PDB file of C-alpha atoms and ligand atoms in Angstrom:
ATOM      1  CA  MET A   1       3.010  21.814 -27.700  1.00 60.00           C
ATOM      2  CA  ARG A   2       3.119  18.781 -25.710  1.00 84.00           C
ATOM      3  CA  ARG A   3       1.240  18.746 -22.327  1.00 95.00           C
ATOM      4  CA  LEU A   4       3.587  19.532 -19.248  1.00 98.00           C
ATOM      5  CA  LEU A   5       3.090  19.299 -15.440  1.00 98.00           C
ATOM      6  CA  PHE A   6       4.550  21.645 -13.068  1.00 98.00           C
ATOM      7  CA  ALA A   7       4.169  20.264  -9.338  1.00 99.00           C
ATOM      8  CA  ALA A   8       4.837  22.240  -6.314  1.00 99.00           C
ATOM      9  CA  ASN A   9       5.683  19.855  -3.236  1.00 98.00           C
ATOM     10  CA  TRP A  10       5.564  22.114  -0.257  1.00 98.00           C
ATOM     11  CA  LYS A  11       6.415  19.487   2.225  1.00 98.00           C
ATOM     12  CA  MET A  12       6.346  20.183   5.783  1.00 98.00           C
ATOM     13  CA  GLN A  13       5.894  23.893   5.301  1.00 98.00           C
ATOM     14  CA  VAL A  14       3.382  26.948   4.435  1.00 98.00           C
ATOM     15  CA  ASP A  15       0.586  26.968   7.115  1.00 98.00           C
ATOM     16  CA  PRO A  16      -3.114  27.947   5.814  1.00 98.00           C
ATOM     17  CA  ALA A  17      -2.491  31.641   6.349  1.00 98.00           C
ATOM     18  CA  GLU A  18       0.688  31.106   4.371  1.00 98.00           C
ATOM     19  CA  ALA A  19      -1.014  29.627   1.661  1.00 98.00           C
ATOM     20  CA  ARG A  20      -3.703  32.099   1.180  1.00 98.00           C
ATOM     21  CA  GLY A  21      -0.812  34.800   0.817  1.00 98.00           C
ATOM     22  CA  TYR A  22       1.217  32.617  -1.426  1.00 98.00           C
ATOM     23  CA  ALA A  23      -1.713  31.995  -3.549  1.00 98.00           C
ATOM     24  CA  ALA A  24      -2.736  35.551  -3.986  1.00 98.00           C
ATOM     25  CA  GLN A  25       0.890  36.513  -4.932  1.00 98.00           C
ATOM     26  CA  PHE A  26       1.177  33.472  -7.402  1.00 98.00           C
ATOM     27  CA  LEU A  27      -2.116  34.417  -9.212  1.00 98.00           C
ATOM     28  CA  GLY A  28      -1.147  37.761  -9.551  1.00 98.00           C
ATOM     29  CA  ALA A  29       2.143  36.587 -11.165  1.00 97.00           C
ATOM     30  CA  THR A  30       0.650  34.088 -13.606  1.00 97.00           C
ATOM     31  CA  ALA A  31      -1.739  33.218 -16.258  1.00 97.00           C
ATOM     32  CA  PRO A  32      -2.671  29.881 -17.379  1.00 97.00           C
ATOM     33  CA  VAL A  33      -0.381  28.652 -20.310  1.00 96.00           C
ATOM     34  CA  GLU A  34      -1.749  26.655 -22.879  1.00 95.00           C
ATOM     35  CA  GLY A  35      -1.063  22.448 -22.408  1.00 97.00           C
ATOM     36  CA  ARG A  36       0.322  23.118 -18.850  1.00 98.00           C
ATOM     37  CA  THR A  37      -1.335  21.956 -15.753  1.00 98.00           C
ATOM     38  CA  LEU A  38      -0.075  23.086 -12.182  1.00 98.00           C
ATOM     39  CA  TRP A  39      -0.295  21.035  -9.138  1.00 99.00           C
ATOM     40  CA  PHE A  40       0.471  22.198  -5.368  1.00 99.00           C
ATOM     41  CA  PHE A  41       0.895  19.496  -2.877  1.00 99.00           C
ATOM     42  CA  PRO A  42       0.560  21.511   0.601  1.00 98.00           C
ATOM     43  CA  PRO A  43       0.873  20.014   4.011  1.00 98.00           C
ATOM     44  CA  ALA A  44      -2.671  18.371   4.610  1.00 98.00           C
ATOM     45  CA  VAL A  45      -3.584  21.248   7.111  1.00 98.00           C
ATOM     46  CA  SER A  46      -3.119  23.567   4.195  1.00 98.00           C
ATOM     47  CA  ILE A  47      -4.938  22.019   1.416  1.00 98.00           C
ATOM     48  CA  GLU A  48      -8.419  23.425   2.305  1.00 98.00           C
ATOM     49  CA  SER A  49      -7.166  26.944   2.130  1.00 98.00           C
ATOM     50  CA  ALA A  50      -4.585  26.655  -0.676  1.00 98.00           C
ATOM     51  CA  ALA A  51      -7.514  24.921  -2.711  1.00 98.00           C
ATOM     52  CA  GLY A  52      -9.989  27.516  -2.198  1.00 98.00           C
ATOM     53  CA  ALA A  53      -7.287  30.477  -2.670  1.00 98.00           C
ATOM     54  CA  LEU A  54      -6.547  28.814  -5.968  1.00 98.00           C
ATOM     55  CA  ARG A  55     -10.084  27.957  -7.086  1.00 95.00           C
ATOM     56  CA  GLY A  56     -11.243  29.529 -10.407  1.00 91.00           C
ATOM     57  CA  ARG A  57      -7.945  28.825 -12.373  1.00 97.00           C
ATOM     58  CA  PRO A  58      -8.702  25.802 -14.162  1.00 96.00           C
ATOM     59  CA  ASP A  59      -5.117  24.522 -15.223  1.00 98.00           C
ATOM     60  CA  ILE A  60      -4.420  24.377 -11.280  1.00 98.00           C
ATOM     61  CA  ARG A  61      -5.091  21.484  -8.885  1.00 98.00           C
ATOM     62  CA  VAL A  62      -4.391  20.877  -5.308  1.00 98.00           C
ATOM     63  CA  GLY A  63      -3.236  17.414  -3.822  1.00 98.00           C
ATOM     64  CA  ALA A  64      -2.345  15.655  -0.559  1.00 99.00           C
ATOM     65  CA  GLN A  65       1.472  14.793   0.010  1.00 98.00           C
ATOM     66  CA  ASP A  66       0.328  11.355   1.275  1.00 98.00           C
ATOM     67  CA  VAL A  67      -2.921   9.379   2.051  1.00 98.00           C
ATOM     68  CA  HIS A  68      -3.749   6.295   3.811  1.00 98.00           C
ATOM     69  CA  TRP A  69      -5.575   3.390   1.884  1.00 98.00           C
ATOM     70  CA  GLU A  70      -8.381   2.849   4.161  1.00 98.00           C
ATOM     71  CA  PRO A  71     -11.116   5.209   3.793  1.00 98.00           C
ATOM     72  CA  LYS A  72     -11.869   6.012   7.306  1.00 98.00           C
ATOM     73  CA  GLY A  73     -10.906   4.211  10.930  1.00 98.00           C
ATOM     74  CA  ALA A  74      -8.497   4.309  13.758  1.00 98.00           C
ATOM     75  CA  PHE A  75      -5.108   5.422  11.957  1.00 98.00           C
ATOM     76  CA  THR A  76      -4.123   8.401  14.161  1.00 98.00           C
ATOM     77  CA  GLY A  77      -2.327  11.358  12.366  1.00 97.00           C
ATOM     78  CA  ALA A  78      -3.274   9.714   9.010  1.00 98.00           C
ATOM     79  CA  THR A  79      -5.387  11.560   6.347  1.00 98.00           C
ATOM     80  CA  SER A  80      -7.381   9.390   4.388  1.00 98.00           C
ATOM     81  CA  ILE A  81      -8.731   9.852   0.574  1.00 98.00           C
ATOM     82  CA  PRO A  82     -12.274  11.227   1.299  1.00 98.00           C
ATOM     83  CA  LEU A  83     -10.645  13.691   4.026  1.00 98.00           C
ATOM     84  CA  ALA A  84      -8.376  14.977   1.619  1.00 98.00           C
ATOM     85  CA  ARG A  85     -10.876  15.050  -1.227  1.00 98.00           C
ATOM     86  CA  GLY A  86     -13.264  16.937   1.435  1.00 98.00           C
ATOM     87  CA  ALA A  87     -10.453  19.607   1.697  1.00 98.00           C
ATOM     88  CA  GLY A  88     -10.091  20.107  -2.066  1.00 98.00           C
ATOM     89  CA  ALA A  89      -7.693  17.690  -2.907  1.00 98.00           C
ATOM     90  CA  ALA A  90      -7.865  16.001  -6.410  1.00 98.00           C
ATOM     91  CA  GLY A  91      -5.033  13.699  -6.142  1.00 98.00           C
ATOM     92  CA  ALA A  92      -1.888  12.773  -3.954  1.00 99.00           C
ATOM     93  CA  LEU A  93       1.705  12.007  -3.921  1.00 98.00           C
ATOM     94  CA  VAL A  94       2.575   8.350  -3.026  1.00 98.00           C
ATOM     95  CA  GLY A  95       5.546   7.004  -2.152  1.00 98.00           C
ATOM     96  CA  HIS A  96       7.736  10.271  -1.860  1.00 98.00           C
ATOM     97  CA  SER A  97      11.253   9.405  -0.844  1.00 97.00           C
ATOM     98  CA  GLU A  98      10.864  10.898   2.340  1.00 97.00           C
ATOM     99  CA  ARG A  99       7.887   8.700   3.054  1.00 98.00           C
ATOM    100  CA  ARG A 100      10.037   5.651   2.230  1.00 97.00           C
ATOM    101  CA  HIS A 101      12.974   6.416   3.689  1.00 96.00           C
ATOM    102  CA  VAL A 102      12.255   8.828   6.670  1.00 97.00           C
ATOM    103  CA  PHE A 103       8.899   6.866   7.544  1.00 97.00           C
ATOM    104  CA  GLY A 104       9.855   3.495   6.281  1.00 97.00           C
ATOM    105  CA  GLU A 105       7.067   3.190   4.247  1.00 97.00           C
ATOM    106  CA  SER A 106       7.220  -0.222   2.159  1.00 98.00           C
ATOM    107  CA  ASP A 107       6.683  -0.594  -1.411  1.00 97.00           C
ATOM    108  CA  GLU A 108       3.543  -2.861  -0.437  1.00 97.00           C
ATOM    109  CA  ALA A 109       1.832   0.025   1.199  1.00 98.00           C
ATOM    110  CA  THR A 110       2.706   2.627  -1.466  1.00 98.00           C
ATOM    111  CA  GLY A 111       0.942   0.190  -3.875  1.00 98.00           C
ATOM    112  CA  ARG A 112      -2.187  -0.011  -1.489  1.00 98.00           C
ATOM    113  CA  LYS A 113      -2.373   3.908  -1.552  1.00 98.00           C
ATOM    114  CA  VAL A 114      -2.075   4.011  -5.601  1.00 98.00           C
ATOM    115  CA  ARG A 115      -4.857   1.566  -6.016  1.00 98.00           C
ATOM    116  CA  ALA A 116      -7.024   3.400  -3.391  1.00 98.00           C
ATOM    117  CA  LEU A 117      -6.357   6.569  -5.041  1.00 98.00           C
ATOM    118  CA  LEU A 118      -7.196   5.193  -8.473  1.00 98.00           C
ATOM    119  CA  ASN A 119     -10.470   3.318  -7.521  1.00 98.00           C
ATOM    120  CA  ALA A 120     -11.548   6.739  -5.740  1.00 98.00           C
ATOM    121  CA  GLY A 121     -10.727   8.547  -9.161  1.00 98.00           C
ATOM    122  CA  LEU A 122      -8.038  10.822  -7.862  1.00 98.00           C
ATOM    123  CA  THR A 123      -4.761  11.298  -9.440  1.00 98.00           C
ATOM    124  CA  ALA A 124      -1.972   9.103  -8.006  1.00 98.00           C
ATOM    125  CA  PHE A 125       1.491  10.769  -8.218  1.00 99.00           C
ATOM    126  CA  LEU A 126       3.566   7.599  -7.509  1.00 98.00           C
ATOM    127  CA  CYS A 127       7.343   8.678  -6.716  1.00 98.00           C
ATOM    128  CA  VAL A 128      10.265   6.466  -7.426  1.00 98.00           C
ATOM    129  CA  GLY A 129      14.051   6.742  -7.253  1.00 98.00           C
ATOM    130  CA  GLU A 130      16.977   5.404  -6.186  1.00 97.00           C
ATOM    131  CA  LYS A 131      19.561   6.061  -3.213  1.00 96.00           C
ATOM    132  CA  LEU A 132      23.283   7.094  -3.787  1.00 94.00           C
ATOM    133  CA  GLU A 133      24.734   3.670  -3.031  1.00 94.00           C
ATOM    134  CA  GLU A 134      22.107   2.148  -5.274  1.00 96.00           C
ATOM    135  CA  ARG A 135      23.286   4.397  -8.303  1.00 95.00           C
ATOM    136  CA  GLU A 136      26.622   3.957  -7.643  1.00 92.00           C
ATOM    137  CA  ALA A 137      26.276  -0.053  -7.414  1.00 96.00           C
ATOM    138  CA  GLY A 138      24.531   0.003 -10.863  1.00 96.00           C
ATOM    139  CA  LYS A 139      21.071  -0.575  -9.524  1.00 97.00           C
ATOM    140  CA  THR A 140      18.916   2.461 -10.564  1.00 97.00           C
ATOM    141  CA  GLU A 141      16.958   0.635 -13.067  1.00 97.00           C
ATOM    142  CA  GLU A 142      16.311  -2.380 -10.853  1.00 98.00           C
ATOM    143  CA  VAL A 143      15.213  -0.146  -8.043  1.00 98.00           C
ATOM    144  CA  VAL A 144      12.862   2.206  -9.945  1.00 98.00           C
ATOM    145  CA  LEU A 145      11.298  -0.906 -11.778  1.00 98.00           C
ATOM    146  CA  ARG A 146      10.690  -2.593  -8.440  1.00 98.00           C
ATOM    147  CA  GLN A 147       9.132   0.307  -7.163  1.00 98.00           C
ATOM    148  CA  LEU A 148       7.088   1.011 -10.134  1.00 98.00           C
ATOM    149  CA  ARG A 149       5.905  -2.727 -10.311  1.00 98.00           C
ATOM    150  CA  ALA A 150       5.200  -2.874  -6.669  1.00 98.00           C
ATOM    151  CA  GLY A 151       3.656   0.671  -6.812  1.00 98.00           C
ATOM    152  CA  LEU A 152       1.240  -0.614  -9.654  1.00 98.00           C
ATOM    153  CA  ALA A 153       0.567  -3.979  -8.397  1.00 97.00           C
ATOM    154  CA  GLY A 154      -2.991  -4.987  -9.045  1.00 96.00           C
ATOM    155  CA  VAL A 155      -3.563  -1.949 -10.914  1.00 97.00           C
ATOM    156  CA  GLU A 156      -5.948  -2.779 -14.190  1.00 95.00           C
ATOM    157  CA  ALA A 157      -4.410  -1.315 -17.066  1.00 96.00           C
ATOM    158  CA  GLY A 158      -7.390   1.065 -17.804  1.00 95.00           C
ATOM    159  CA  ALA A 159      -6.899   2.541 -14.447  1.00 96.00           C
ATOM    160  CA  LEU A 160      -3.206   3.852 -15.414  1.00 97.00           C
ATOM    161  CA  SER A 161      -4.766   6.993 -17.265  1.00 96.00           C
ATOM    162  CA  GLY A 162      -5.489   8.155 -13.478  1.00 97.00           C
ATOM    163  CA  LEU A 163      -1.592   7.825 -12.828  1.00 98.00           C
ATOM    164  CA  VAL A 164       1.606  10.091 -12.867  1.00 98.00           C
ATOM    165  CA  VAL A 165       5.078   8.937 -12.067  1.00 98.00           C
ATOM    166  CA  ALA A 166       7.660  11.037 -10.595  1.00 98.00           C
ATOM    167  CA  TYR A 167      11.219   9.994 -10.779  1.00 98.00           C
ATOM    168  CA  GLU A 168      13.192  11.448  -7.929  1.00 97.00           C
ATOM    169  CA  PRO A 169      16.628  10.223  -7.225  1.00 96.00           C
ATOM    170  CA  VAL A 170      17.108  10.383  -3.412  1.00 94.00           C
ATOM    171  CA  TRP A 171      20.486  11.872  -3.859  1.00 92.00           C
ATOM    172  CA  ALA A 172      19.239  14.746  -5.988  1.00 91.00           C
ATOM    173  CA  ILE A 173      16.424  15.925  -3.245  1.00 89.00           C
ATOM    174  CA  GLY A 174      17.408  18.841  -1.331  1.00 88.00           C
ATOM    175  CA  THR A 175      20.989  18.345  -2.389  1.00 88.00           C
ATOM    176  CA  GLY A 176      21.628  20.913  -5.176  1.00 84.00           C
ATOM    177  CA  ARG A 177      22.805  17.844  -7.047  1.00 84.00           C
ATOM    178  CA  ASN A 178      20.356  16.988  -9.863  1.00 80.00           C
ATOM    179  CA  ALA A 179      20.573  14.617 -12.540  1.00 84.00           C
ATOM    180  CA  THR A 180      21.634  15.580 -15.900  1.00 92.00           C
ATOM    181  CA  ALA A 181      18.771  15.785 -18.211  1.00 95.00           C
ATOM    182  CA  GLU A 182      20.245  12.901 -20.288  1.00 95.00           C
ATOM    183  CA  ASP A 183      20.289  10.658 -17.131  1.00 95.00           C
ATOM    184  CA  ALA A 184      16.911  11.674 -15.954  1.00 96.00           C
ATOM    185  CA  ALA A 185      15.647  10.964 -19.780  1.00 97.00           C
ATOM    186  CA  ARG A 186      17.225   7.548 -19.663  1.00 97.00           C
ATOM    187  CA  VAL A 187      15.536   6.542 -16.334  1.00 98.00           C
ATOM    188  CA  HIS A 188      12.254   7.881 -17.812  1.00 98.00           C
ATOM    189  CA  GLN A 189      12.598   5.714 -20.842  1.00 98.00           C
ATOM    190  CA  THR A 190      13.144   2.871 -18.742  1.00 98.00           C
ATOM    191  CA  LEU A 191       9.875   3.519 -16.853  1.00 98.00           C
ATOM    192  CA  ARG A 192       7.991   4.393 -19.863  1.00 98.00           C
ATOM    193  CA  SER A 193       8.728   0.985 -21.335  1.00 98.00           C
ATOM    194  CA  GLU A 194       7.699  -0.737 -18.602  1.00 98.00           C
ATOM    195  CA  LEU A 195       4.450   1.168 -18.274  1.00 98.00           C
ATOM    196  CA  GLY A 196       3.951   0.019 -21.669  1.00 97.00           C
ATOM    197  CA  ARG A 197       4.486  -3.609 -20.687  1.00 96.00           C
ATOM    198  CA  LEU A 198       1.877  -2.950 -17.970  1.00 96.00           C
ATOM    199  CA  GLY A 199      -0.622  -2.034 -20.526  1.00 95.00           C
ATOM    200  CA  ALA A 200      -0.745   1.711 -20.712  1.00 95.00           C
ATOM    201  CA  THR A 201      -2.567   3.024 -23.827  1.00 91.00           C
ATOM    202  CA  THR A 202      -2.575   6.393 -23.060  1.00 92.00           C
ATOM    203  CA  ARG A 203       0.564   8.593 -22.196  1.00 95.00           C
ATOM    204  CA  VAL A 204       1.674   8.480 -18.590  1.00 98.00           C
ATOM    205  CA  PRO A 205       3.163  11.770 -17.603  1.00 98.00           C
ATOM    206  CA  ILE A 206       6.741  11.032 -16.045  1.00 98.00           C
ATOM    207  CA  LEU A 207       7.958  14.035 -13.726  1.00 98.00           C
ATOM    208  CA  TYR A 208      11.518  14.579 -12.686  1.00 97.00           C
ATOM    209  CA  GLY A 209      11.973  15.949  -9.253  1.00 97.00           C
ATOM    210  CA  GLY A 210      15.306  16.529  -7.303  1.00 96.00           C
ATOM    211  CA  SER A 211      17.180  20.092  -6.979  1.00 94.00           C
ATOM    212  CA  VAL A 212      14.951  21.375 -10.047  1.00 96.00           C
ATOM    213  CA  ASN A 213      15.404  24.980 -10.183  1.00 97.00           C
ATOM    214  CA  ILE A 214      15.238  27.896 -12.610  1.00 97.00           C
ATOM    215  CA  GLY A 215      18.676  27.203 -13.806  1.00 96.00           C
ATOM    216  CA  ASN A 216      17.953  23.687 -15.033  1.00 96.00           C
ATOM    217  CA  ALA A 217      14.220  23.413 -15.526  1.00 97.00           C
ATOM    218  CA  LEU A 218      14.391  24.346 -19.259  1.00 96.00           C
ATOM    219  CA  GLY A 219      17.055  21.877 -19.903  1.00 96.00           C
ATOM    220  CA  LEU A 220      15.262  18.951 -18.051  1.00 96.00           C
ATOM    221  CA  LEU A 221      11.906  20.008 -19.958  1.00 97.00           C
ATOM    222  CA  ALA A 222      13.736  19.965 -23.333  1.00 96.00           C
ATOM    223  CA  GLN A 223      14.162  16.411 -22.975  1.00 96.00           C
ATOM    224  CA  PRO A 224      10.934  14.546 -24.732  1.00 96.00           C
ATOM    225  CA  GLU A 225      10.668  12.124 -22.080  1.00 96.00           C
ATOM    226  CA  ILE A 226      10.406  14.551 -19.202  1.00 97.00           C
ATOM    227  CA  ASP A 227       6.949  15.606 -18.950  1.00 98.00           C
ATOM    228  CA  GLY A 228       7.125  17.800 -16.170  1.00 98.00           C
ATOM    229  CA  VAL A 229       8.984  18.755 -12.756  1.00 98.00           C
ATOM    230  CA  LEU A 230       8.066  17.865  -9.206  1.00 98.00           C
ATOM    231  CA  VAL A 231       9.835  20.635  -7.227  1.00 98.00           C
ATOM    232  CA  GLY A 232      10.323  21.170  -3.303  1.00 98.00           C
ATOM    233  CA  GLY A 233      12.505  24.207  -2.418  1.00 97.00           C
ATOM    234  CA  ALA A 234      12.117  26.253  -5.496  1.00 98.00           C
ATOM    235  CA  SER A 235       8.492  26.089  -5.281  1.00 98.00           C
ATOM    236  CA  LEU A 236       8.340  27.732  -1.837  1.00 98.00           C
ATOM    237  CA  ASP A 237       8.581  31.246  -3.247  1.00 98.00           C
ATOM    238  CA  PRO A 238       5.541  32.326  -5.252  1.00 98.00           C
ATOM    239  CA  ASP A 239       7.616  34.541  -7.451  1.00 98.00           C
ATOM    240  CA  GLY A 240      10.268  32.176  -8.304  1.00 98.00           C
ATOM    241  CA  TRP A 241       7.714  29.204  -8.866  1.00 98.00           C
ATOM    242  CA  ALA A 242       5.794  31.620 -11.174  1.00 98.00           C
ATOM    243  CA  GLU A 243       8.693  32.372 -13.080  1.00 98.00           C
ATOM    244  CA  ILE A 244       9.558  28.419 -13.378  1.00 98.00           C
ATOM    245  CA  VAL A 245       6.008  27.416 -14.464  1.00 98.00           C
ATOM    246  CA  GLY A 246       6.002  30.046 -17.394  1.00 97.00           C
ATOM    247  CA  ILE A 247       9.496  29.036 -18.481  1.00 96.00           C
ATOM    248  CA  GLY A 248       9.908  28.527 -22.163  1.00 90.00           C
ATOM    249  CA  GLY A 249       5.965  29.284 -22.381  1.00 83.00           C
TER     250      GLY A 249
HETATM  251  P1  13P B   1      13.950  19.798  -4.027  1.00 86.23           P
HETATM  252  O1  13P B   1      13.289  20.365  -5.425  1.00 86.23           O
HETATM  253  O2  13P B   1      13.922  20.728  -2.880  1.00 86.23           O
HETATM  254  O3  13P B   1      15.149  19.023  -4.176  1.00 86.23           O
HETATM  255  O4  13P B   1      12.826  18.568  -3.404  1.00 86.23           O
HETATM  256  C1  13P B   1      12.546  17.847  -4.634  1.00 86.23           C
HETATM  257  C2  13P B   1      11.308  16.778  -4.044  1.00 86.23           C
HETATM  258  O5  13P B   1      11.332  15.875  -3.241  1.00 86.23           O
HETATM  259  C3  13P B   1       9.973  17.011  -4.751  1.00 86.23           C
HETATM  260  O6  13P B   1       8.929  16.093  -4.193  1.00 86.23           O
END
């Protein structure tokens, strides 16, 4: 059985008390499945309560939805890697499409965050994905490769073992429109080839995200190129998410 990752991105939802309630319900509904690792990305204020409540399940990790590249300083509103780690984070999402397109974060800032996370020994989940107009203009490959290369600029090949890549086409996020499993797998193949060119010697997990749900997860995971899923909306209900993480297991 190949390794699979199931990552839940709660975005700007689930407060600390709700995270504890969620964890209790989720833990009651699931048991570890061989070869599967589960990640939860709560909002920064809920990392500590989620990590505390989920402690004791060796298959579960908690991460931040974003981090700053500087370890400390005058960056009002930002979360540093040491702060996130202190709250219980073992990794972080970087370059999520909402950071890029709602908050205007650049490829270059994304790269700094990836480097800082890998240097600190945390797992970096580098998110890439094209917008609808880019897809329609036939630029999907160009966009995701640009984001991947910029996100990994200055990263030593040996550090790529701390990396996870998530392909999240922007037009599929929260829209109910997901890429077909075959389409997603083709983009994953492109990303995997580039990771090889960049010197990756271990298999970098590549996740798909964008309107993943109980109805399409199995088809996506059946693709050998898809190593897991990064899920927003369908991860917010603990019983529904329990069902997805146990799918086909
Ligand atoms: P949805 O699953 O709600 O489409 O969100 C995907 C996503 O952005 C996960 O990071």
